[in-house]
Amino acid sequence: MFSKLLTSVFGALLLVLLVAGVARVAYWLLAPLVPVLVTAVALGAVYWFIFRGIRRR
């Protein structure tokens, strides 16, 4: 019984470490893209407001 408990604890710890590693790699890959995405959204919003303002006239 003790070995079964130890195995489940070890498996849970391994799963947590795996999820943390995947999250860290995803953050490392996506972090450089955040300013590009923010800039694209801001420019899109400005363009949308200007285009909508021209269409209303």
mmCIF file with all atom_site columns, N, CA and C in Angstrom:
data_model
loop_
_atom_site.group_PDB
_atom_site.id
_atom_site.type_symbol
_atom_site.label_atom_id
_atom_site.label_alt_id
_atom_site.label_comp_id
_atom_site.label_asym_id
_atom_site.label_entity_id
_atom_site.label_seq_id
_atom_site.pdbx_PDB_ins_code
_atom_site.Cartn_x
_atom_site.Cartn_y
_atom_site.Cartn_z
_atom_site.occupancy
_atom_site.B_iso_or_equiv
_atom_site.pdbx_formal_charge
_atom_site.auth_seq_id
_atom_site.auth_comp_id
_atom_site.auth_asym_id
_atom_site.auth_atom_id
_atom_site.pdbx_PDB_model_num
ATOM 1   N N  . MET A 1 1  ? 0.827   -1.207 0.000   1.00 0.00 ? 1  MET A N  1
ATOM 2   C CA . MET A 1 1  ? 0.000   0.000  0.000   1.00 0.00 ? 1  MET A CA 1
ATOM 3   C C  . MET A 1 1  ? 0.864   1.261  0.000   1.00 0.00 ? 1  MET A C  1
ATOM 4   N N  . PHE A 1 2  ? 1.946   1.203  0.778   1.00 0.00 ? 2  PHE A N  1
ATOM 5   C CA . PHE A 1 2  ? 2.822   2.375  0.852   1.00 0.00 ? 2  PHE A CA 1
ATOM 6   C C  . PHE A 1 2  ? 3.470   2.674  -0.504  1.00 0.00 ? 2  PHE A C  1
ATOM 7   N N  . SER A 1 3  ? 3.840   1.608  -1.228  1.00 0.00 ? 3  SER A N  1
ATOM 8   C CA . SER A 1 3  ? 4.472   1.827  -2.534  1.00 0.00 ? 3  SER A CA 1
ATOM 9   C C  . SER A 1 3  ? 3.456   2.388  -3.541  1.00 0.00 ? 3  SER A C  1
ATOM 10  N N  . LYS A 1 4  ? 2.179   1.964  -3.401  1.00 0.00 ? 4  LYS A N  1
ATOM 11  C CA . LYS A 1 4  ? 1.155   2.496  -4.298  1.00 0.00 ? 4  LYS A CA 1
ATOM 12  C C  . LYS A 1 4  ? 0.953   3.995  -4.059  1.00 0.00 ? 4  LYS A C  1
ATOM 13  N N  . LEU A 1 5  ? 0.950   4.395  -2.782  1.00 0.00 ? 5  LEU A N  1
ATOM 14  C CA . LEU A 1 5  ? 0.823   5.804  -2.439  1.00 0.00 ? 5  LEU A CA 1
ATOM 15  C C  . LEU A 1 5  ? 2.021   6.594  -2.953  1.00 0.00 ? 5  LEU A C  1
ATOM 16  N N  . LEU A 1 6  ? 3.212   6.036  -2.768  1.00 0.00 ? 6  LEU A N  1
ATOM 17  C CA . LEU A 1 6  ? 4.439   6.689  -3.219  1.00 0.00 ? 6  LEU A CA 1
ATOM 18  C C  . LEU A 1 6  ? 4.430   6.844  -4.738  1.00 0.00 ? 6  LEU A C  1
ATOM 19  N N  . THR A 1 7  ? 3.947   5.815  -5.438  1.00 0.00 ? 7  THR A N  1
ATOM 20  C CA . THR A 1 7  ? 3.877   5.874  -6.904  1.00 0.00 ? 7  THR A CA 1
ATOM 21  C C  . THR A 1 7  ? 2.911   6.966  -7.359  1.00 0.00 ? 7  THR A C  1
ATOM 22  N N  . SER A 1 8  ? 1.760   7.071  -6.699  1.00 0.00 ? 8  SER A N  1
ATOM 23  C CA . SER A 1 8  ? 0.785   8.093  -7.109  1.00 0.00 ? 8  SER A CA 1
ATOM 24  C C  . SER A 1 8  ? 1.315   9.499  -6.818  1.00 0.00 ? 8  SER A C  1
ATOM 25  N N  . VAL A 1 9  ? 2.006   9.665  -5.686  1.00 0.00 ? 9  VAL A N  1
ATOM 26  C CA . VAL A 1 9  ? 2.586   10.973 -5.352  1.00 0.00 ? 9  VAL A CA 1
ATOM 27  C C  . VAL A 1 9  ? 3.669   11.331 -6.369  1.00 0.00 ? 9  VAL A C  1
ATOM 28  N N  . PHE A 1 10 ? 4.515   10.359 -6.715  1.00 0.00 ? 10 PHE A N  1
ATOM 29  C CA . PHE A 1 10 ? 5.576   10.592 -7.687  1.00 0.00 ? 10 PHE A CA 1
ATOM 30  C C  . PHE A 1 10 ? 4.992   10.915 -9.065  1.00 0.00 ? 10 PHE A C  1
ATOM 31  N N  . GLY A 1 11 ? 3.918   10.214 -9.431  1.00 0.00 ? 11 GLY A N  1
ATOM 32  C CA . GLY A 1 11 ? 3.256   10.479 -10.712 1.00 0.00 ? 11 GLY A CA 1
ATOM 33  C C  . GLY A 1 11 ? 2.651   11.869 -10.754 1.00 0.00 ? 11 GLY A C  1
ATOM 34  N N  . ALA A 1 12 ? 2.033   12.284 -9.648  1.00 0.00 ? 12 ALA A N  1
ATOM 35  C CA . ALA A 1 12 ? 1.437   13.620 -9.585  1.00 0.00 ? 12 ALA A CA 1
ATOM 36  C C  . ALA A 1 12 ? 2.525   14.694 -9.664  1.00 0.00 ? 12 ALA A C  1
ATOM 37  N N  . LEU A 1 13 ? 3.637   14.457 -8.974  1.00 0.00 ? 13 LEU A N  1
ATOM 38  C CA . LEU A 1 13 ? 4.746   15.410 -9.011  1.00 0.00 ? 13 LEU A CA 1
ATOM 39  C C  . LEU A 1 13 ? 5.331   15.520 -10.413 1.00 0.00 ? 13 LEU A C  1
ATOM 40  N N  . LEU A 1 14 ? 5.460   14.395 -11.086 1.00 0.00 ? 14 LEU A N  1
ATOM 41  C CA . LEU A 1 14 ? 5.971   14.371 -12.453 1.00 0.00 ? 14 LEU A CA 1
ATOM 42  C C  . LEU A 1 14 ? 5.024   15.127 -13.392 1.00 0.00 ? 14 LEU A C  1
ATOM 43  N N  . LEU A 1 15 ? 3.718   14.936 -13.199 1.00 0.00 ? 15 LEU A N  1
ATOM 44  C CA . LEU A 1 15 ? 2.724   15.632 -14.022 1.00 0.00 ? 15 LEU A CA 1
ATOM 45  C C  . LEU A 1 15 ? 2.797   17.149 -13.808 1.00 0.00 ? 15 LEU A C  1
ATOM 46  N N  . VAL A 1 16 ? 2.936   17.568 -12.555 1.00 0.00 ? 16 VAL A N  1
ATOM 47  C CA . VAL A 1 16 ? 3.043   19.002 -12.249 1.00 0.00 ? 16 VAL A CA 1
ATOM 48  C C  . VAL A 1 16 ? 4.295   19.593 -12.878 1.00 0.00 ? 16 VAL A C  1
ATOM 49  N N  . LEU A 1 17 ? 5.408   18.874 -12.788 1.00 0.00 ? 17 LEU A N  1
ATOM 50  C CA . LEU A 1 17 ? 6.650   19.360 -13.390 1.00 0.00 ? 17 LEU A CA 1
ATOM 51  C C  . LEU A 1 17 ? 6.538   19.433 -14.906 1.00 0.00 ? 17 LEU A C  1
ATOM 52  N N  . LEU A 1 18 ? 5.867   18.464 -15.509 1.00 0.00 ? 18 LEU A N  1
ATOM 53  C CA . LEU A 1 18 ? 5.673   18.456 -16.956 1.00 0.00 ? 18 LEU A CA 1
ATOM 54  C C  . LEU A 1 18 ? 4.834   19.654 -17.399 1.00 0.00 ? 18 LEU A C  1
ATOM 55  N N  . VAL A 1 19 ? 3.731   19.907 -16.688 1.00 0.00 ? 19 VAL A N  1
ATOM 56  C CA . VAL A 1 19 ? 2.862   21.046 -17.010 1.00 0.00 ? 19 VAL A CA 1
ATOM 57  C C  . VAL A 1 19 ? 3.625   22.359 -16.833 1.00 0.00 ? 19 VAL A C  1
ATOM 58  N N  . ALA A 1 20 ? 4.410   22.460 -15.758 1.00 0.00 ? 20 ALA A N  1
ATOM 59  C CA . ALA A 1 20 ? 5.190   23.680 -15.517 1.00 0.00 ? 20 ALA A CA 1
ATOM 60  C C  . ALA A 1 20 ? 6.234   23.877 -16.615 1.00 0.00 ? 20 ALA A C  1
ATOM 61  N N  . GLY A 1 21 ? 6.863   22.818 -17.046 1.00 0.00 ? 21 GLY A N  1
ATOM 62  C CA . GLY A 1 21 ? 7.855   22.912 -18.120 1.00 0.00 ? 21 GLY A CA 1
ATOM 63  C C  . GLY A 1 21 ? 7.224   23.340 -19.434 1.00 0.00 ? 21 GLY A C  1
ATOM 64  N N  . VAL A 1 22 ? 6.076   22.769 -19.766 1.00 0.00 ? 22 VAL A N  1
ATOM 65  C CA . VAL A 1 22 ? 5.376   23.134 -21.005 1.00 0.00 ? 22 VAL A CA 1
ATOM 66  C C  . VAL A 1 22 ? 4.937   24.600 -20.946 1.00 0.00 ? 22 VAL A C  1
ATOM 67  N N  . ALA A 1 23 ? 4.426   25.041 -19.794 1.00 0.00 ? 23 ALA A N  1
ATOM 68  C CA . ALA A 1 23 ? 3.992   26.429 -19.641 1.00 0.00 ? 23 ALA A CA 1
ATOM 69  C C  . ALA A 1 23 ? 5.178   27.380 -19.776 1.00 0.00 ? 23 ALA A C  1
ATOM 70  N N  . ARG A 1 24 ? 6.330   26.980 -19.232 1.00 0.00 ? 24 ARG A N  1
ATOM 71  C CA . ARG A 1 24 ? 7.513   27.840 -19.311 1.00 0.00 ? 24 ARG A CA 1
ATOM 72  C C  . ARG A 1 24 ? 8.010   27.960 -20.747 1.00 0.00 ? 24 ARG A C  1
ATOM 73  N N  . VAL A 1 25 ? 8.011   26.852 -21.469 1.00 0.00 ? 25 VAL A N  1
ATOM 74  C CA . VAL A 1 25 ? 8.430   26.878 -22.875 1.00 0.00 ? 25 VAL A CA 1
ATOM 75  C C  . VAL A 1 25 ? 7.458   27.703 -23.705 1.00 0.00 ? 25 VAL A C  1
ATOM 76  N N  . ALA A 1 26 ? 6.147   27.547 -23.451 1.00 0.00 ? 26 ALA A N  1
ATOM 77  C CA . ALA A 1 26 ? 5.144   28.318 -24.188 1.00 0.00 ? 26 ALA A CA 1
ATOM 78  C C  . ALA A 1 26 ? 5.307   29.809 -23.905 1.00 0.00 ? 26 ALA A C  1
ATOM 79  N N  . TYR A 1 27 ? 5.568   30.172 -22.659 1.00 0.00 ? 27 TYR A N  1
ATOM 80  C CA . TYR A 1 27 ? 5.784   31.579 -22.313 1.00 0.00 ? 27 TYR A CA 1
ATOM 81  C C  . TYR A 1 27 ? 7.043   32.110 -22.993 1.00 0.00 ? 27 TYR A C  1
ATOM 82  N N  . TRP A 1 28 ? 8.108   31.293 -22.995 1.00 0.00 ? 28 TRP A N  1
ATOM 83  C CA . TRP A 1 28 ? 9.375   31.702 -23.609 1.00 0.00 ? 28 TRP A CA 1
ATOM 84  C C  . TRP A 1 28 ? 9.206   31.921 -25.114 1.00 0.00 ? 28 TRP A C  1
ATOM 85  N N  . LEU A 1 29 ? 8.354   31.109 -25.739 1.00 0.00 ? 29 LEU A N  1
ATOM 86  C CA . LEU A 1 29 ? 8.127   31.249 -27.173 1.00 0.00 ? 29 LEU A CA 1
ATOM 87  C C  . LEU A 1 29 ? 7.173   32.397 -27.501 1.00 0.00 ? 29 LEU A C  1
ATOM 88  N N  . LEU A 1 30 ? 6.160   32.620 -26.658 1.00 0.00 ? 30 LEU A N  1
ATOM 89  C CA . LEU A 1 30 ? 5.124   33.612 -26.961 1.00 0.00 ? 30 LEU A CA 1
ATOM 90  C C  . LEU A 1 30 ? 5.429   35.009 -26.431 1.00 0.00 ? 30 LEU A C  1
ATOM 91  N N  . ALA A 1 31 ? 6.323   35.131 -25.463 1.00 0.00 ? 31 ALA A N  1
ATOM 92  C CA . ALA A 1 31 ? 6.616   36.439 -24.868 1.00 0.00 ? 31 ALA A CA 1
ATOM 93  C C  . ALA A 1 31 ? 7.106   37.464 -25.894 1.00 0.00 ? 31 ALA A C  1
ATOM 94  N N  . PRO A 1 32 ? 7.987   37.115 -26.847 1.00 0.00 ? 32 PRO A N  1
ATOM 95  C CA . PRO A 1 32 ? 8.405   38.123 -27.835 1.00 0.00 ? 32 PRO A CA 1
ATOM 96  C C  . PRO A 1 32 ? 7.270   38.588 -28.750 1.00 0.00 ? 32 PRO A C  1
ATOM 97  N N  . LEU A 1 33 ? 6.195   37.796 -28.872 1.00 0.00 ? 33 LEU A N  1
ATOM 98  C CA . LEU A 1 33 ? 5.101   38.157 -29.771 1.00 0.00 ? 33 LEU A CA 1
ATOM 99  C C  . LEU A 1 33 ? 4.089   39.109 -29.143 1.00 0.00 ? 33 LEU A C  1
ATOM 100 N N  . VAL A 1 34 ? 4.116   39.266 -27.822 1.00 0.00 ? 34 VAL A N  1
ATOM 101 C CA . VAL A 1 34 ? 3.109   40.088 -27.141 1.00 0.00 ? 34 VAL A CA 1
ATOM 102 C C  . VAL A 1 34 ? 3.140   41.546 -27.608 1.00 0.00 ? 34 VAL A C  1
ATOM 103 N N  . PRO A 1 35 ? 4.304   42.220 -27.676 1.00 0.00 ? 35 PRO A N  1
ATOM 104 C CA . PRO A 1 35 ? 4.292   43.617 -28.164 1.00 0.00 ? 35 PRO A CA 1
ATOM 105 C C  . PRO A 1 35 ? 3.802   43.730 -29.605 1.00 0.00 ? 35 PRO A C  1
ATOM 106 N N  . VAL A 1 36 ? 4.119   42.750 -30.439 1.00 0.00 ? 36 VAL A N  1
ATOM 107 C CA . VAL A 1 36 ? 3.656   42.768 -31.829 1.00 0.00 ? 36 VAL A CA 1
ATOM 108 C C  . VAL A 1 36 ? 2.129   42.666 -31.875 1.00 0.00 ? 36 VAL A C  1
ATOM 109 N N  . LEU A 1 37 ? 1.559   41.775 -31.065 1.00 0.00 ? 37 LEU A N  1
ATOM 110 C CA . LEU A 1 37 ? 0.106   41.616 -31.030 1.00 0.00 ? 37 LEU A CA 1
ATOM 111 C C  . LEU A 1 37 ? -0.575  42.876 -30.507 1.00 0.00 ? 37 LEU A C  1
ATOM 112 N N  . VAL A 1 38 ? -0.020  43.470 -29.450 1.00 0.00 ? 38 VAL A N  1
ATOM 113 C CA . VAL A 1 38 ? -0.598  44.696 -28.885 1.00 0.00 ? 38 VAL A CA 1
ATOM 114 C C  . VAL A 1 38 ? -0.552  45.826 -29.916 1.00 0.00 ? 38 VAL A C  1
ATOM 115 N N  . THR A 1 39 ? 0.579   45.957 -30.625 1.00 0.00 ? 39 THR A N  1
ATOM 116 C CA . THR A 1 39 ? 0.710   46.989 -31.656 1.00 0.00 ? 39 THR A CA 1
ATOM 117 C C  . THR A 1 39 ? -0.295  46.763 -32.782 1.00 0.00 ? 39 THR A C  1
ATOM 118 N N  . ALA A 1 40 ? -0.443  45.507 -33.209 1.00 0.00 ? 40 ALA A N  1
ATOM 119 C CA . ALA A 1 40 ? -1.377  45.196 -34.295 1.00 0.00 ? 40 ALA A CA 1
ATOM 120 C C  . ALA A 1 40 ? -2.816  45.526 -33.884 1.00 0.00 ? 40 ALA A C  1
ATOM 121 N N  . VAL A 1 41 ? -3.190  45.188 -32.659 1.00 0.00 ? 41 VAL A N  1
ATOM 122 C CA . VAL A 1 41 ? -4.544  45.483 -32.178 1.00 0.00 ? 41 VAL A CA 1
ATOM 123 C C  . VAL A 1 41 ? -4.768  46.988 -32.091 1.00 0.00 ? 41 VAL A C  1
ATOM 124 N N  . ALA A 1 42 ? -3.755  47.719 -31.588 1.00 0.00 ? 42 ALA A N  1
ATOM 125 C CA . ALA A 1 42 ? -3.893  49.180 -31.468 1.00 0.00 ? 42 ALA A CA 1
ATOM 126 C C  . ALA A 1 42 ? -4.025  49.828 -32.846 1.00 0.00 ? 42 ALA A C  1
ATOM 127 N N  . LEU A 1 43 ? -3.178  49.421 -33.793 1.00 0.00 ? 43 LEU A N  1
ATOM 128 C CA . LEU A 1 43 ? -3.265  49.985 -35.142 1.00 0.00 ? 43 LEU A CA 1
ATOM 129 C C  . LEU A 1 43 ? -4.587  49.627 -35.810 1.00 0.00 ? 43 LEU A C  1
ATOM 130 N N  . GLY A 1 44 ? -5.059  48.409 -35.585 1.00 0.00 ? 44 GLY A N  1
ATOM 131 C CA . GLY A 1 44 ? -6.343  47.999 -36.134 1.00 0.00 ? 44 GLY A CA 1
ATOM 132 C C  . GLY A 1 44 ? -7.488  48.826 -35.571 1.00 0.00 ? 44 GLY A C  1
ATOM 133 N N  . ALA A 1 45 ? -7.422  49.124 -34.270 1.00 0.00 ? 45 ALA A N  1
ATOM 134 C CA . ALA A 1 45 ? -8.465  49.938 -33.641 1.00 0.00 ? 45 ALA A CA 1
ATOM 135 C C  . ALA A 1 45 ? -8.446  51.366 -34.193 1.00 0.00 ? 45 ALA A C  1
ATOM 136 N N  . VAL A 1 46 ? -7.250  51.936 -34.353 1.00 0.00 ? 46 VAL A N  1
ATOM 137 C CA . VAL A 1 46 ? -7.136  53.288 -34.905 1.00 0.00 ? 46 VAL A CA 1
ATOM 138 C C  . VAL A 1 46 ? -7.668  53.320 -36.334 1.00 0.00 ? 46 VAL A C  1
ATOM 139 N N  . TYR A 1 47 ? -7.265  52.335 -37.142 1.00 0.00 ? 47 TYR A N  1
ATOM 140 C CA . TYR A 1 47 ? -7.729  52.268 -38.528 1.00 0.00 ? 47 TYR A CA 1
ATOM 141 C C  . TYR A 1 47 ? -9.252  52.124 -38.586 1.00 0.00 ? 47 TYR A C  1
ATOM 142 N N  . TRP A 1 48 ? -9.805  51.280 -37.684 1.00 0.00 ? 48 TRP A N  1
ATOM 143 C CA . TRP A 1 48 ? -11.248 51.055 -37.668 1.00 0.00 ? 48 TRP A CA 1
ATOM 144 C C  . TRP A 1 48 ? -11.994 52.336 -37.322 1.00 0.00 ? 48 TRP A C  1
ATOM 145 N N  . PHE A 1 49 ? -11.478 53.101 -36.326 1.00 0.00 ? 49 PHE A N  1
ATOM 146 C CA . PHE A 1 49 ? -12.131 54.357 -35.948 1.00 0.00 ? 49 PHE A CA 1
ATOM 147 C C  . PHE A 1 49 ? -12.064 55.373 -37.088 1.00 0.00 ? 49 PHE A C  1
ATOM 148 N N  . ILE A 1 50 ? -10.899 55.487 -37.742 1.00 0.00 ? 50 ILE A N  1
ATOM 149 C CA . ILE A 1 50 ? -10.759 56.443 -38.849 1.00 0.00 ? 50 ILE A CA 1
ATOM 150 C C  . ILE A 1 50 ? -11.675 56.041 -40.004 1.00 0.00 ? 50 ILE A C  1
ATOM 151 N N  . PHE A 1 51 ? -11.655 54.766 -40.362 1.00 0.00 ? 51 PHE A N  1
ATOM 152 C CA . PHE A 1 51 ? -12.463 54.287 -41.480 1.00 0.00 ? 51 PHE A CA 1
ATOM 153 C C  . PHE A 1 51 ? -13.950 54.480 -41.202 1.00 0.00 ? 51 PHE A C  1
ATOM 154 N N  . ARG A 1 52 ? -14.358 54.215 -39.952 1.00 0.00 ? 52 ARG A N  1
ATOM 155 C CA . ARG A 1 52 ? -15.759 54.381 -39.578 1.00 0.00 ? 52 ARG A CA 1
ATOM 156 C C  . ARG A 1 52 ? -16.149 55.853 -39.588 1.00 0.00 ? 52 ARG A C  1
ATOM 157 N N  . GLY A 1 53 ? -15.215 56.721 -39.159 1.00 0.00 ? 53 GLY A N  1
ATOM 158 C CA . GLY A 1 53 ? -15.487 58.156 -39.171 1.00 0.00 ? 53 GLY A CA 1
ATOM 159 C C  . GLY A 1 53 ? -15.629 58.700 -40.577 1.00 0.00 ? 53 GLY A C  1
ATOM 160 N N  . ILE A 1 54 ? -14.792 58.197 -41.524 1.00 0.00 ? 54 ILE A N  1
ATOM 161 C CA . ILE A 1 54 ? -14.881 58.644 -42.917 1.00 0.00 ? 54 ILE A CA 1
ATOM 162 C C  . ILE A 1 54 ? -16.196 58.145 -43.536 1.00 0.00 ? 54 ILE A C  1
ATOM 163 N N  . ARG A 1 55 ? -16.588 56.928 -43.206 1.00 0.00 ? 55 ARG A N  1
ATOM 164 C CA . ARG A 1 55 ? -17.816 56.376 -43.776 1.00 0.00 ? 55 ARG A CA 1
ATOM 165 C C  . ARG A 1 55 ? -19.063 57.099 -43.289 1.00 0.00 ? 55 ARG A C  1
ATOM 166 N N  . ARG A 1 56 ? -19.030 57.609 -42.068 1.00 0.00 ? 56 ARG A N  1
ATOM 167 C CA . ARG A 1 56 ? -20.209 58.281 -41.514 1.00 0.00 ? 56 ARG A CA 1
ATOM 168 C C  . ARG A 1 56 ? -20.458 59.633 -42.171 1.00 0.00 ? 56 ARG A C  1
ATOM 169 N N  . ARG A 1 57 ? -19.415 60.285 -42.690 1.00 0.00 ? 57 ARG A N  1
ATOM 170 C CA . ARG A 1 57 ? -19.585 61.643 -43.254 1.00 0.00 ? 57 ARG A CA 1
ATOM 171 C C  . ARG A 1 57 ? -20.373 61.624 -44.540 1.00 0.00 ? 57 ARG A C  1
#
